[in-house]
PDB file of C-alpha atoms and ligand atoms in Angstrom:
ATOM      1  CA  MET A   1       0.000   0.000   0.000  1.00 34.00           C
ATOM      2  CA  GLY A   2       2.879   2.322   0.812  1.00 36.00           C
ATOM      3  CA  GLU A   3       4.211   2.017  -2.720  1.00 37.00           C
ATOM      4  CA  VAL A   4       0.873   2.763  -4.342  1.00 36.00           C
ATOM      5  CA  ARG A   5       0.335   5.771  -2.148  1.00 39.00           C
ATOM      6  CA  ARG A   6       3.755   7.150  -2.869  1.00 39.00           C
ATOM      7  CA  GLY A   7       3.351   6.692  -6.598  1.00 38.00           C
ATOM      8  CA  CYS A   8       0.011   8.396  -6.903  1.00 38.00           C
ATOM      9  CA  LEU A   9       0.785  11.207  -4.514  1.00 41.00           C
ATOM     10  CA  TYR A  10       4.196  12.014  -5.870  1.00 42.00           C
ATOM     11  CA  ASN A  11       2.868  14.328  -8.533  1.00 46.00           C
ATOM     12  CA  GLN A  12       0.243  15.852  -6.299  1.00 56.00           C
ATOM     13  CA  THR A  13       2.470  17.528  -3.791  1.00 70.00           C
ATOM     14  CA  MET A  14       2.775  21.242  -3.933  1.00 82.00           C
ATOM     15  CA  PRO A  15       5.924  22.971  -5.114  1.00 90.00           C
ATOM     16  CA  GLU A  16       7.437  24.791  -2.168  1.00 95.00           C
ATOM     17  CA  LEU A  17      10.250  27.282  -1.629  1.00 96.00           C
ATOM     18  CA  PRO A  18      13.164  25.104  -2.862  1.00 96.00           C
ATOM     19  CA  GLU A  19      11.527  24.057  -6.130  1.00 95.00           C
ATOM     20  CA  LEU A  20      10.175  27.512  -6.888  1.00 96.00           C
ATOM     21  CA  GLU A  21      13.508  29.102  -6.055  1.00 96.00           C
ATOM     22  CA  VAL A  22      15.261  26.922  -8.639  1.00 96.00           C
ATOM     23  CA  VAL A  23      12.485  27.446 -11.222  1.00 96.00           C
ATOM     24  CA  CYS A  24      12.987  31.175 -10.655  1.00 97.00           C
ATOM     25  CA  GLU A  25      16.750  30.874 -11.242  1.00 97.00           C
ATOM     26  CA  VAL A  26      16.189  29.005 -14.508  1.00 97.00           C
ATOM     27  CA  LEU A  27      13.625  31.540 -15.705  1.00 97.00           C
ATOM     28  CA  GLN A  28      16.010  34.376 -14.868  1.00 97.00           C
ATOM     29  CA  ARG A  29      18.561  32.777 -17.176  1.00 96.00           C
ATOM     30  CA  ARG A  30      16.175  31.794 -19.922  1.00 96.00           C
ATOM     31  CA  VAL A  31      13.434  34.405 -20.271  1.00 97.00           C
ATOM     32  CA  VAL A  32      14.586  37.698 -18.740  1.00 97.00           C
ATOM     33  CA  GLY A  33      15.128  40.341 -21.407  1.00 97.00           C
ATOM     34  CA  ARG A  34      12.817  38.528 -23.832  1.00 97.00           C
ATOM     35  CA  ARG A  35       9.752  40.017 -25.395  1.00 98.00           C
ATOM     36  CA  ILE A  36       6.442  38.141 -25.365  1.00 98.00           C
ATOM     37  CA  GLU A  37       5.249  37.814 -28.948  1.00 97.00           C
ATOM     38  CA  GLY A  38       1.960  36.143 -28.272  1.00 96.00           C
ATOM     39  CA  VAL A  39      -0.211  34.640 -25.552  1.00 97.00           C
ATOM     40  CA  GLN A  40      -2.536  31.732 -26.116  1.00 95.00           C
ATOM     41  CA  ILE A  41      -5.155  30.815 -23.538  1.00 95.00           C
ATOM     42  CA  LEU A  42      -6.352  27.317 -24.187  1.00 92.00           C
ATOM     43  CA  PRO A  43      -9.877  26.350 -23.310  1.00 84.00           C
ATOM     44  CA  PRO A  44     -11.396  24.778 -21.384  1.00 78.00           C
ATOM     45  CA  GLY A  45      -8.954  25.231 -18.495  1.00 78.00           C
ATOM     46  CA  GLY A  46      -7.336  28.514 -19.493  1.00 80.00           C
ATOM     47  CA  PRO A  47     -10.086  30.871 -18.459  1.00 85.00           C
ATOM     48  CA  ILE A  48     -10.184  29.223 -15.018  1.00 91.00           C
ATOM     49  CA  VAL A  49      -6.503  29.726 -14.213  1.00 95.00           C
ATOM     50  CA  VAL A  50      -6.083  33.179 -15.755  1.00 96.00           C
ATOM     51  CA  ARG A  51      -7.106  36.115 -13.544  1.00 96.00           C
ATOM     52  CA  ASP A  52      -6.767  39.505 -15.186  1.00 96.00           C
ATOM     53  CA  LEU A  53      -7.024  42.062 -12.396  1.00 97.00           C
ATOM     54  CA  THR A  54      -5.959  44.867 -14.753  1.00 96.00           C
ATOM     55  CA  HIS A  55      -9.237  44.338 -16.654  1.00 96.00           C
ATOM     56  CA  GLN A  56      -7.400  45.293 -19.838  1.00 95.00           C
ATOM     57  CA  GLY A  57      -7.185  41.825 -21.298  1.00 95.00           C
ATOM     58  CA  PHE A  58      -4.613  39.211 -20.240  1.00 96.00           C
ATOM     59  CA  ALA A  59      -3.270  38.540 -23.738  1.00 96.00           C
ATOM     60  CA  ALA A  60      -3.677  42.153 -24.870  1.00 96.00           C
ATOM     61  CA  VAL A  61      -1.550  43.533 -22.020  1.00 97.00           C
ATOM     62  CA  LEU A  62       1.192  40.891 -22.298  1.00 97.00           C
ATOM     63  CA  THR A  63       1.552  40.701 -26.065  1.00 97.00           C
ATOM     64  CA  GLY A  64       4.573  42.760 -27.104  1.00 97.00           C
ATOM     65  CA  ALA A  65       5.631  43.310 -23.484  1.00 97.00           C
ATOM     66  CA  LEU A  66       9.140  42.713 -22.138  1.00 98.00           C
ATOM     67  CA  ILE A  67      10.026  40.341 -19.276  1.00 98.00           C
ATOM     68  CA  ARG A  68      12.212  42.587 -17.162  1.00 98.00           C
ATOM     69  CA  SER A  69      12.894  40.183 -14.312  1.00 98.00           C
ATOM     70  CA  VAL A  70      11.588  37.124 -12.478  1.00 98.00           C
ATOM     71  CA  SER A  71      11.461  36.729  -8.713  1.00 98.00           C
ATOM     72  CA  ARG A  72       9.938  34.468  -6.085  1.00 98.00           C
ATOM     73  CA  ARG A  73       7.939  35.374  -3.015  1.00 97.00           C
ATOM     74  CA  GLY A  74       6.524  32.561  -0.870  1.00 97.00           C
ATOM     75  CA  LYS A  75       4.857  30.142  -3.262  1.00 96.00           C
ATOM     76  CA  PHE A  76       4.444  32.760  -6.009  1.00 97.00           C
ATOM     77  CA  LEU A  77       6.653  33.227  -9.056  1.00 97.00           C
ATOM     78  CA  ILE A  78       6.558  36.841 -10.191  1.00 98.00           C
ATOM     79  CA  PHE A  79       7.255  37.987 -13.738  1.00 98.00           C
ATOM     80  CA  HIS A  80       8.013  41.724 -13.769  1.00 98.00           C
ATOM     81  CA  ILE A  81       6.677  42.972 -17.076  1.00 98.00           C
ATOM     82  CA  GLN A  82       7.414  46.191 -18.895  1.00 97.00           C
ATOM     83  CA  THR A  83       4.624  47.367 -21.195  1.00 95.00           C
ATOM     84  CA  ASP A  84       4.047  50.542 -23.178  1.00 91.00           C
ATOM     85  CA  GLY A  85       1.768  51.596 -20.327  1.00 90.00           C
ATOM     86  CA  PRO A  86       2.345  51.171 -16.592  1.00 92.00           C
ATOM     87  CA  PRO A  87       4.401  48.127 -15.457  1.00 93.00           C
ATOM     88  CA  VAL A  88       2.477  44.955 -14.699  1.00 97.00           C
ATOM     89  CA  TYR A  89       3.200  41.781 -12.760  1.00 98.00           C
ATOM     90  CA  LEU A  90       2.299  38.255 -13.683  1.00 98.00           C
ATOM     91  CA  ALA A  91       2.072  36.355 -10.391  1.00 98.00           C
ATOM     92  CA  VAL A  92       1.949  32.590 -10.832  1.00 97.00           C
ATOM     93  CA  ASN A  93       0.705  30.520  -7.908  1.00 96.00           C
ATOM     94  CA  PRO A  94       0.914  26.913  -9.108  1.00 93.00           C
ATOM     95  CA  LYS A  95      -0.742  25.463  -5.991  1.00 91.00           C
ATOM     96  CA  LEU A  96      -1.045  21.682  -6.002  1.00 87.00           C
ATOM     97  CA  THR A  97      -1.219  20.829  -9.686  1.00 89.00           C
ATOM     98  CA  GLY A  98       0.231  23.725 -11.705  1.00 93.00           C
ATOM     99  CA  ARG A  99       3.620  23.630 -13.468  1.00 93.00           C
ATOM    100  CA  LEU A 100       5.544  25.943 -15.744  1.00 96.00           C
ATOM    101  CA  GLN A 101       7.412  24.389 -18.619  1.00 96.00           C
ATOM    102  CA  LEU A 102      10.021  25.716 -21.034  1.00 96.00           C
ATOM    103  CA  ALA A 103       9.584  24.280 -24.496  1.00 96.00           C
ATOM    104  CA  GLY A 104      10.660  24.799 -28.052  1.00 94.00           C
ATOM    105  CA  PRO A 105       7.918  25.803 -30.517  1.00 89.00           C
ATOM    106  CA  THR A 106       7.686  22.333 -32.044  1.00 92.00           C
ATOM    107  CA  ALA A 107       7.701  20.374 -28.783  1.00 94.00           C
ATOM    108  CA  LYS A 108       4.518  18.376 -28.404  1.00 95.00           C
ATOM    109  CA  ARG A 109       2.048  20.179 -26.226  1.00 94.00           C
ATOM    110  CA  ARG A 110       1.143  18.249 -23.103  1.00 93.00           C
ATOM    111  CA  ALA A 111      -2.410  17.574 -22.029  1.00 91.00           C
ATOM    112  CA  LYS A 112      -3.765  20.246 -19.686  1.00 93.00           C
ATOM    113  CA  THR A 113      -1.564  22.975 -21.111  1.00 95.00           C
ATOM    114  CA  HIS A 114      -3.689  26.034 -20.411  1.00 96.00           C
ATOM    115  CA  VAL A 115      -1.537  29.027 -21.281  1.00 96.00           C
ATOM    116  CA  VAL A 116       1.300  29.406 -23.793  1.00 97.00           C
ATOM    117  CA  PHE A 117       3.585  32.445 -23.832  1.00 97.00           C
ATOM    118  CA  GLN A 118       5.412  32.697 -27.119  1.00 97.00           C
ATOM    119  CA  LEU A 119       8.732  34.500 -26.719  1.00 97.00           C
ATOM    120  CA  GLU A 120      10.605  36.354 -29.433  1.00 94.00           C
ATOM    121  CA  ASN A 121      13.430  33.778 -29.570  1.00 89.00           C
ATOM    122  CA  GLY A 122      11.020  30.967 -30.464  1.00 93.00           C
ATOM    123  CA  GLN A 123      11.002  29.627 -26.940  1.00 95.00           C
ATOM    124  CA  GLN A 124       7.694  29.064 -25.167  1.00 97.00           C
ATOM    125  CA  VAL A 125       6.773  29.260 -21.501  1.00 97.00           C
ATOM    126  CA  ARG A 126       3.804  26.978 -20.952  1.00 97.00           C
ATOM    127  CA  TYR A 127       1.528  26.684 -17.960  1.00 96.00           C
ATOM    128  CA  ILE A 128       0.231  23.177 -17.356  1.00 95.00           C
ATOM    129  CA  ASP A 129      -2.309  22.376 -14.653  1.00 93.00           C
ATOM    130  CA  GLN A 130      -3.907  18.957 -14.285  1.00 89.00           C
ATOM    131  CA  LYS A 131      -6.787  20.191 -12.163  1.00 89.00           C
ATOM    132  CA  GLN A 132      -6.806  23.946 -12.778  1.00 91.00           C
ATOM    133  CA  MET A 133      -6.028  24.612  -9.133  1.00 92.00           C
ATOM    134  CA  GLY A 134      -3.314  27.214  -9.721  1.00 94.00           C
ATOM    135  CA  GLN A 135      -3.710  30.815 -10.806  1.00 96.00           C
ATOM    136  CA  LEU A 136      -1.945  33.307 -13.035  1.00 97.00           C
ATOM    137  CA  TYR A 137      -2.739  36.808 -11.815  1.00 98.00           C
ATOM    138  CA  LEU A 138      -2.062  39.840 -13.975  1.00 98.00           C
ATOM    139  CA  VAL A 139      -1.922  42.939 -11.774  1.00 98.00           C
ATOM    140  CA  HIS A 140      -0.600  46.467 -11.538  1.00 97.00           C
ATOM    141  CA  ASP A 141      -0.037  46.090  -7.788  1.00 97.00           C
ATOM    142  CA  LEU A 142       1.165  42.823  -6.249  1.00 98.00           C
ATOM    143  CA  GLN A 143      -0.628  43.658  -3.004  1.00 97.00           C
ATOM    144  CA  THR A 144      -3.927  43.086  -4.835  1.00 97.00           C
ATOM    145  CA  VAL A 145      -3.089  39.425  -5.522  1.00 97.00           C
ATOM    146  CA  PRO A 146      -5.228  37.318  -3.155  1.00 95.00           C
ATOM    147  CA  GLY A 147      -3.107  36.034  -0.259  1.00 94.00           C
ATOM    148  CA  TYR A 148      -0.056  38.076  -1.221  1.00 97.00           C
ATOM    149  CA  ALA A 149      -0.214  40.912   1.307  1.00 97.00           C
ATOM    150  CA  GLU A 150      -0.880  38.478   4.171  1.00 96.00           C
ATOM    151  CA  MET A 151       2.319  36.505   3.590  1.00 97.00           C
ATOM    152  CA  GLY A 152       4.849  36.347   6.402  1.00 97.00           C
ATOM    153  CA  PRO A 153       8.587  36.825   5.888  1.00 98.00           C
ATOM    154  CA  GLU A 154      10.785  34.554   3.819  1.00 98.00           C
ATOM    155  CA  PRO A 155      12.112  31.704   5.995  1.00 98.00           C
ATOM    156  CA  LEU A 156      15.658  32.224   4.711  1.00 98.00           C
ATOM    157  CA  GLU A 157      15.586  35.943   5.504  1.00 97.00           C
ATOM    158  CA  ILE A 158      14.075  35.990   8.979  1.00 98.00           C
ATOM    159  CA  SER A 159      16.377  36.302  12.023  1.00 98.00           C
ATOM    160  CA  LEU A 160      16.208  33.914  14.989  1.00 98.00           C
ATOM    161  CA  GLU A 161      14.820  36.752  17.123  1.00 98.00           C
ATOM    162  CA  ASP A 162      12.034  37.511  14.643  1.00 97.00           C
ATOM    163  CA  PHE A 163      11.312  33.806  14.266  1.00 97.00           C
ATOM    164  CA  ARG A 164      10.897  33.497  18.035  1.00 96.00           C
ATOM    165  CA  ASP A 165       8.688  36.584  18.224  1.00 95.00           C
ATOM    166  CA  ARG A 166       6.446  35.486  15.384  1.00 95.00           C
ATOM    167  CA  LEU A 167       6.049  32.030  16.915  1.00 93.00           C
ATOM    168  CA  ARG A 168       4.879  33.377  20.256  1.00 90.00           C
ATOM    169  CA  PRO A 169       1.233  34.230  19.374  1.00 86.00           C
ATOM    170  CA  TYR A 170       0.469  30.677  18.227  1.00 82.00           C
ATOM    171  CA  ARG A 171      -1.215  29.167  21.252  1.00 75.00           C
ATOM    172  CA  ALA A 172      -2.307  25.600  21.723  1.00 58.00           C
ATOM    173  CA  ALA A 173      -5.942  26.742  21.886  1.00 53.00           C
ATOM    174  CA  GLY A 174      -5.920  27.725  18.227  1.00 55.00           C
ATOM    175  CA  GLY A 175      -4.219  24.536  17.113  1.00 59.00           C
ATOM    176  CA  GLY A 176      -0.658  25.590  17.636  1.00 78.00           C
ATOM    177  CA  GLU A 177       0.847  22.266  16.604  1.00 90.00           C
ATOM    178  CA  ILE A 178       4.287  23.094  15.345  1.00 93.00           C
ATOM    179  CA  LYS A 179       3.881  21.511  11.914  1.00 94.00           C
ATOM    180  CA  GLU A 180       0.649  23.349  11.340  1.00 92.00           C
ATOM    181  CA  VAL A 181       2.274  26.662  12.322  1.00 94.00           C
ATOM    182  CA  LEU A 182       5.252  26.087   9.984  1.00 96.00           C
ATOM    183  CA  THR A 183       2.968  25.599   6.994  1.00 94.00           C
ATOM    184  CA  ARG A 184       0.985  28.786   7.626  1.00 94.00           C
ATOM    185  CA  GLY A 185       1.923  31.310   4.984  1.00 94.00           C
ATOM    186  CA  GLU A 186       1.364  34.205   7.351  1.00 95.00           C
ATOM    187  CA  PHE A 187       3.955  32.800   9.782  1.00 96.00           C
ATOM    188  CA  VAL A 188       6.665  32.276   7.184  1.00 97.00           C
ATOM    189  CA  ALA A 189       6.039  32.042   3.444  1.00 97.00           C
ATOM    190  CA  GLY A 190       6.941  29.130   1.196  1.00 96.00           C
ATOM    191  CA  ILE A 191       6.912  26.071   3.484  1.00 97.00           C
ATOM    192  CA  GLY A 192       4.259  23.455   2.778  1.00 94.00           C
ATOM    193  CA  ASN A 193       3.387  19.967   3.897  1.00 94.00           C
ATOM    194  CA  ALA A 194       6.445  18.232   2.453  1.00 94.00           C
ATOM    195  CA  TYR A 195       9.240  20.508   3.661  1.00 97.00           C
ATOM    196  CA  ALA A 196       7.609  20.943   7.076  1.00 97.00           C
ATOM    197  CA  ASP A 197       8.076  17.183   7.582  1.00 97.00           C
ATOM    198  CA  GLU A 198      11.698  17.424   6.465  1.00 98.00           C
ATOM    199  CA  ILE A 199      12.432  20.415   8.695  1.00 98.00           C
ATOM    200  CA  LEU A 200      10.878  18.792  11.776  1.00 98.00           C
ATOM    201  CA  TRP A 201      12.862  15.601  11.182  1.00 98.00           C
ATOM    202  CA  GLU A 202      16.054  17.657  10.926  1.00 98.00           C
ATOM    203  CA  ALA A 203      15.096  19.475  14.156  1.00 98.00           C
ATOM    204  CA  ARG A 204      14.163  16.172  15.878  1.00 97.00           C
ATOM    205  CA  LEU A 205      10.789  17.616  16.828  1.00 96.00           C
ATOM    206  CA  HIS A 206       7.527  15.685  16.759  1.00 95.00           C
ATOM    207  CA  PRO A 207       5.169  17.337  14.249  1.00 94.00           C
ATOM    208  CA  TYR A 208       2.301  17.456  16.744  1.00 91.00           C
ATOM    209  CA  ARG A 209       4.258  19.080  19.538  1.00 91.00           C
ATOM    210  CA  LYS A 210       2.467  22.232  20.648  1.00 90.00           C
ATOM    211  CA  ARG A 211       4.268  25.485  20.131  1.00 87.00           C
ATOM    212  CA  THR A 212       3.820  26.203  23.842  1.00 87.00           C
ATOM    213  CA  GLN A 213       5.699  22.983  24.714  1.00 88.00           C
ATOM    214  CA  LEU A 214       8.831  24.032  22.844  1.00 92.00           C
ATOM    215  CA  SER A 215      11.814  25.099  24.922  1.00 94.00           C
ATOM    216  CA  THR A 216      14.100  27.949  23.929  1.00 96.00           C
ATOM    217  CA  GLY A 217      16.541  25.326  22.674  1.00 97.00           C
ATOM    218  CA  ASP A 218      13.804  23.576  20.658  1.00 96.00           C
ATOM    219  CA  VAL A 219      12.905  26.832  18.897  1.00 97.00           C
ATOM    220  CA  GLU A 220      16.526  27.535  18.090  1.00 98.00           C
ATOM    221  CA  ARG A 221      16.953  24.009  16.730  1.00 98.00           C
ATOM    222  CA  LEU A 222      13.810  24.427  14.642  1.00 98.00           C
ATOM    223  CA  TYR A 223      15.064  27.707  13.209  1.00 98.00           C
ATOM    224  CA  THR A 224      18.428  26.210  12.307  1.00 98.00           C
ATOM    225  CA  ALA A 225      16.783  23.101  10.839  1.00 98.00           C
ATOM    226  CA  MET A 226      14.533  25.293   8.692  1.00 98.00           C
ATOM    227  CA  ARG A 227      17.530  27.058   7.190  1.00 98.00           C
ATOM    228  CA  VAL A 228      19.677  23.947   6.777  1.00 98.00           C
ATOM    229  CA  THR A 229      16.834  21.930   5.218  1.00 98.00           C
ATOM    230  CA  LEU A 230      15.694  24.618   2.789  1.00 98.00           C
ATOM    231  CA  LEU A 231      19.189  25.686   1.728  1.00 98.00           C
ATOM    232  CA  GLY A 232      20.247  22.058   1.273  1.00 97.00           C
ATOM    233  CA  ALA A 233      17.110  21.332  -0.721  1.00 97.00           C
ATOM    234  CA  VAL A 234      17.704  24.271  -3.066  1.00 96.00           C
ATOM    235  CA  ASP A 235      21.125  22.790  -3.910  1.00 96.00           C
ATOM    236  CA  LYS A 236      19.728  19.294  -4.402  1.00 96.00           C
ATOM    237  CA  VAL A 237      16.796  20.479  -6.502  1.00 95.00           C
ATOM    238  CA  ARG A 238      19.135  22.618  -8.615  1.00 95.00           C
ATOM    239  CA  ALA A 239      21.380  19.627  -9.301  1.00 94.00           C
ATOM    240  CA  ALA A 240      18.480  17.319 -10.143  1.00 93.00           C
ATOM    241  CA  MET A 241      16.178  19.660 -12.041  1.00 92.00           C
ATOM    242  CA  GLY A 242      18.553  21.203 -14.551  1.00 90.00           C
ATOM    243  CA  GLU A 243      16.440  23.222 -16.991  1.00 90.00           C
ATOM    244  CA  ASN A 244      13.415  20.945 -16.632  1.00 92.00           C
ATOM    245  CA  ILE A 245      11.371  23.306 -14.529  1.00 93.00           C
ATOM    246  CA  ASP A 246       8.220  21.196 -14.817  1.00 90.00           C
ATOM    247  CA  GLU A 247       9.862  18.456 -12.744  1.00 86.00           C
ATOM    248  CA  LYS A 248       9.865  18.235  -8.982  1.00 81.00           C
ATOM    249  CA  PRO A 249      12.783  16.092  -7.845  1.00 85.00           C
ATOM    250  CA  ARG A 250      12.316  14.932  -4.272  1.00 85.00           C
ATOM    251  CA  ASP A 251      14.136  11.623  -4.157  1.00 88.00           C
ATOM    252  CA  PHE A 252      16.439  13.085  -1.528  1.00 94.00           C
ATOM    253  CA  PHE A 253      13.734  13.448   1.120  1.00 96.00           C
ATOM    254  CA  ALA A 254      14.522  11.903   4.496  1.00 97.00           C
ATOM    255  CA  VAL A 255      10.975  11.226   5.713  1.00 97.00           C
ATOM    256  CA  HIS A 256       8.257  12.827   3.590  1.00 95.00           C
ATOM    257  CA  MET A 257       6.645  10.204   1.322  1.00 93.00           C
ATOM    258  CA  LYS A 258       9.000   7.626   2.814  1.00 95.00           C
ATOM    259  CA  THR A 259       6.462   5.683   4.873  1.00 96.00           C
ATOM    260  CA  GLY A 260       7.979   2.422   6.099  1.00 97.00           C
ATOM    261  CA  ASP A 261      11.471   3.181   4.799  1.00 97.00           C
ATOM    262  CA  PRO A 262      14.261   3.188   7.399  1.00 98.00           C
ATOM    263  CA  CYS A 263      14.950   6.570   8.978  1.00 98.00           C
ATOM    264  CA  PRO A 264      18.287   7.758   7.497  1.00 97.00           C
ATOM    265  CA  ARG A 265      19.464   8.616  11.016  1.00 97.00           C
ATOM    266  CA  CYS A 266      18.373   5.671  13.173  1.00 98.00           C
ATOM    267  CA  GLY A 267      16.818   3.040  10.914  1.00 98.00           C
ATOM    268  CA  THR A 268      13.348   3.069  12.515  1.00 98.00           C
ATOM    269  CA  PRO A 269      10.624   2.638   9.858  1.00 98.00           C
ATOM    270  CA  ILE A 270       9.123   6.036   9.036  1.00 97.00           C
ATOM    271  CA  SER A 271       5.637   6.588  10.480  1.00 96.00           C
ATOM    272  CA  LEU A 272       2.645   7.971   8.618  1.00 95.00           C
ATOM    273  CA  VAL A 273      -0.309   9.960   9.930  1.00 93.00           C
ATOM    274  CA  GLY A 274      -3.164  11.338   7.873  1.00 87.00           C
ATOM    275  CA  ALA A 275      -4.124  10.849   4.261  1.00 77.00           C
ATOM    276  CA  ASP A 276      -4.028  12.407   0.810  1.00 74.00           C
ATOM    277  CA  GLN A 277      -2.401  15.802   0.565  1.00 72.00           C
ATOM    278  CA  ARG A 278      -2.167  16.265   4.314  1.00 82.00           C
ATOM    279  CA  ILE A 279      -0.033  13.280   5.192  1.00 92.00           C
ATOM    280  CA  THR A 280       2.605  13.643   7.866  1.00 95.00           C
ATOM    281  CA  ASN A 281       5.708  11.471   7.945  1.00 96.00           C
ATOM    282  CA  PHE A 282       8.141  11.387  10.829  1.00 97.00           C
ATOM    283  CA  CYS A 283      10.481   9.108  12.790  1.00 97.00           C
ATOM    284  CA  ARG A 284       8.980   8.121  16.100  1.00 95.00           C
ATOM    285  CA  THR A 285      12.445   7.422  17.532  1.00 96.00           C
ATOM    286  CA  CYS A 286      14.207  10.631  16.468  1.00 96.00           C
ATOM    287  CA  GLN A 287      11.092  12.765  16.949  1.00 96.00           C
ATOM    288  CA  PRO A 288       9.525  11.519  20.183  1.00 91.00           C
ATOM    289  CA  GLY A 289       6.264  13.026  21.312  1.00 80.00           C
ATOM    290  CA  GLY A 290       3.867  10.448  22.685  1.00 53.00           C
ATOM    291  CA  LEU A 291       1.290   8.179  21.150  1.00 49.00           C
ATOM    292  CA  ILE A 292      -1.034   9.586  18.558  1.00 53.00           C
ATOM    293  CA  LYS A 293      -4.110   7.975  17.183  1.00 46.00           C
ATOM    294  CA  GLY A 294      -3.799   6.854  13.612  1.00 46.00           C
ATOM    295  CA  ILE A 295      -0.057   6.185  13.452  1.00 48.00           C
ATOM    296  CA  ARG A 296       0.767   3.349  11.093  1.00 42.00           C
TER     297      ARG A 296
HETATM  298 ZN1  LIG B 301      15.050   8.187  13.245  1.00 96.51          ZN
END
């Protein structure tokens, strides 16, 4: 059962900070300074994923415009676009099922390709989304993108002091389980279900420990683990992904999606709690924290 689960869920996990950071690097190399010659929105999924908050026409605004730069913020990829009029931003939030792809003009178009940006050098940036869960927002002001203004700081930019201060308001009464807090975009931006498991394993903290039960040392270890895990993952993703930005290499994970495999640190079979997109994997030896219903 573990194998089946892993196989079917592999492609349904959300890209998080490390993957999007590397996608951003590749796009900076490959598309910055290029002009967009044409935009194709492909029904039936296209109109669902495209959100034109400029109300001037998604394709109309972008056609002929220049990609000035590409950046990442949380789980958004931001294309900074120079037009004849005021500058615009294309904010891509791929969510669970969206992917960007770089392709030559003759490369076979994959199923569920919903938007195609034709660049002046013949290259195409394609947006693929199996379930039309992601969004491509076209805006004049990034703060108008839903969920953007509420985002917390970047986990690789926050100081230990700020991390500690931001953690403090999360009380057990409102949930306050440490994994749940880590994945909240308003706490820090860019960590999702998969990397939260990896970070907590690195920190040797049980995912269901309450924030209020963490000692000063625990919080410091969590902060360090967050940095070490994310920075290490960026390097590993960069090495594995190459220019194939539609891929999401995660073979290097220690615990997430590794149910039943030996813990890389102590050899205990990795435990699983939950189902579908909210699964939690951890090592019950390295991350002690009491018995929890539902552990397999
Ligand atoms: Zn272990």
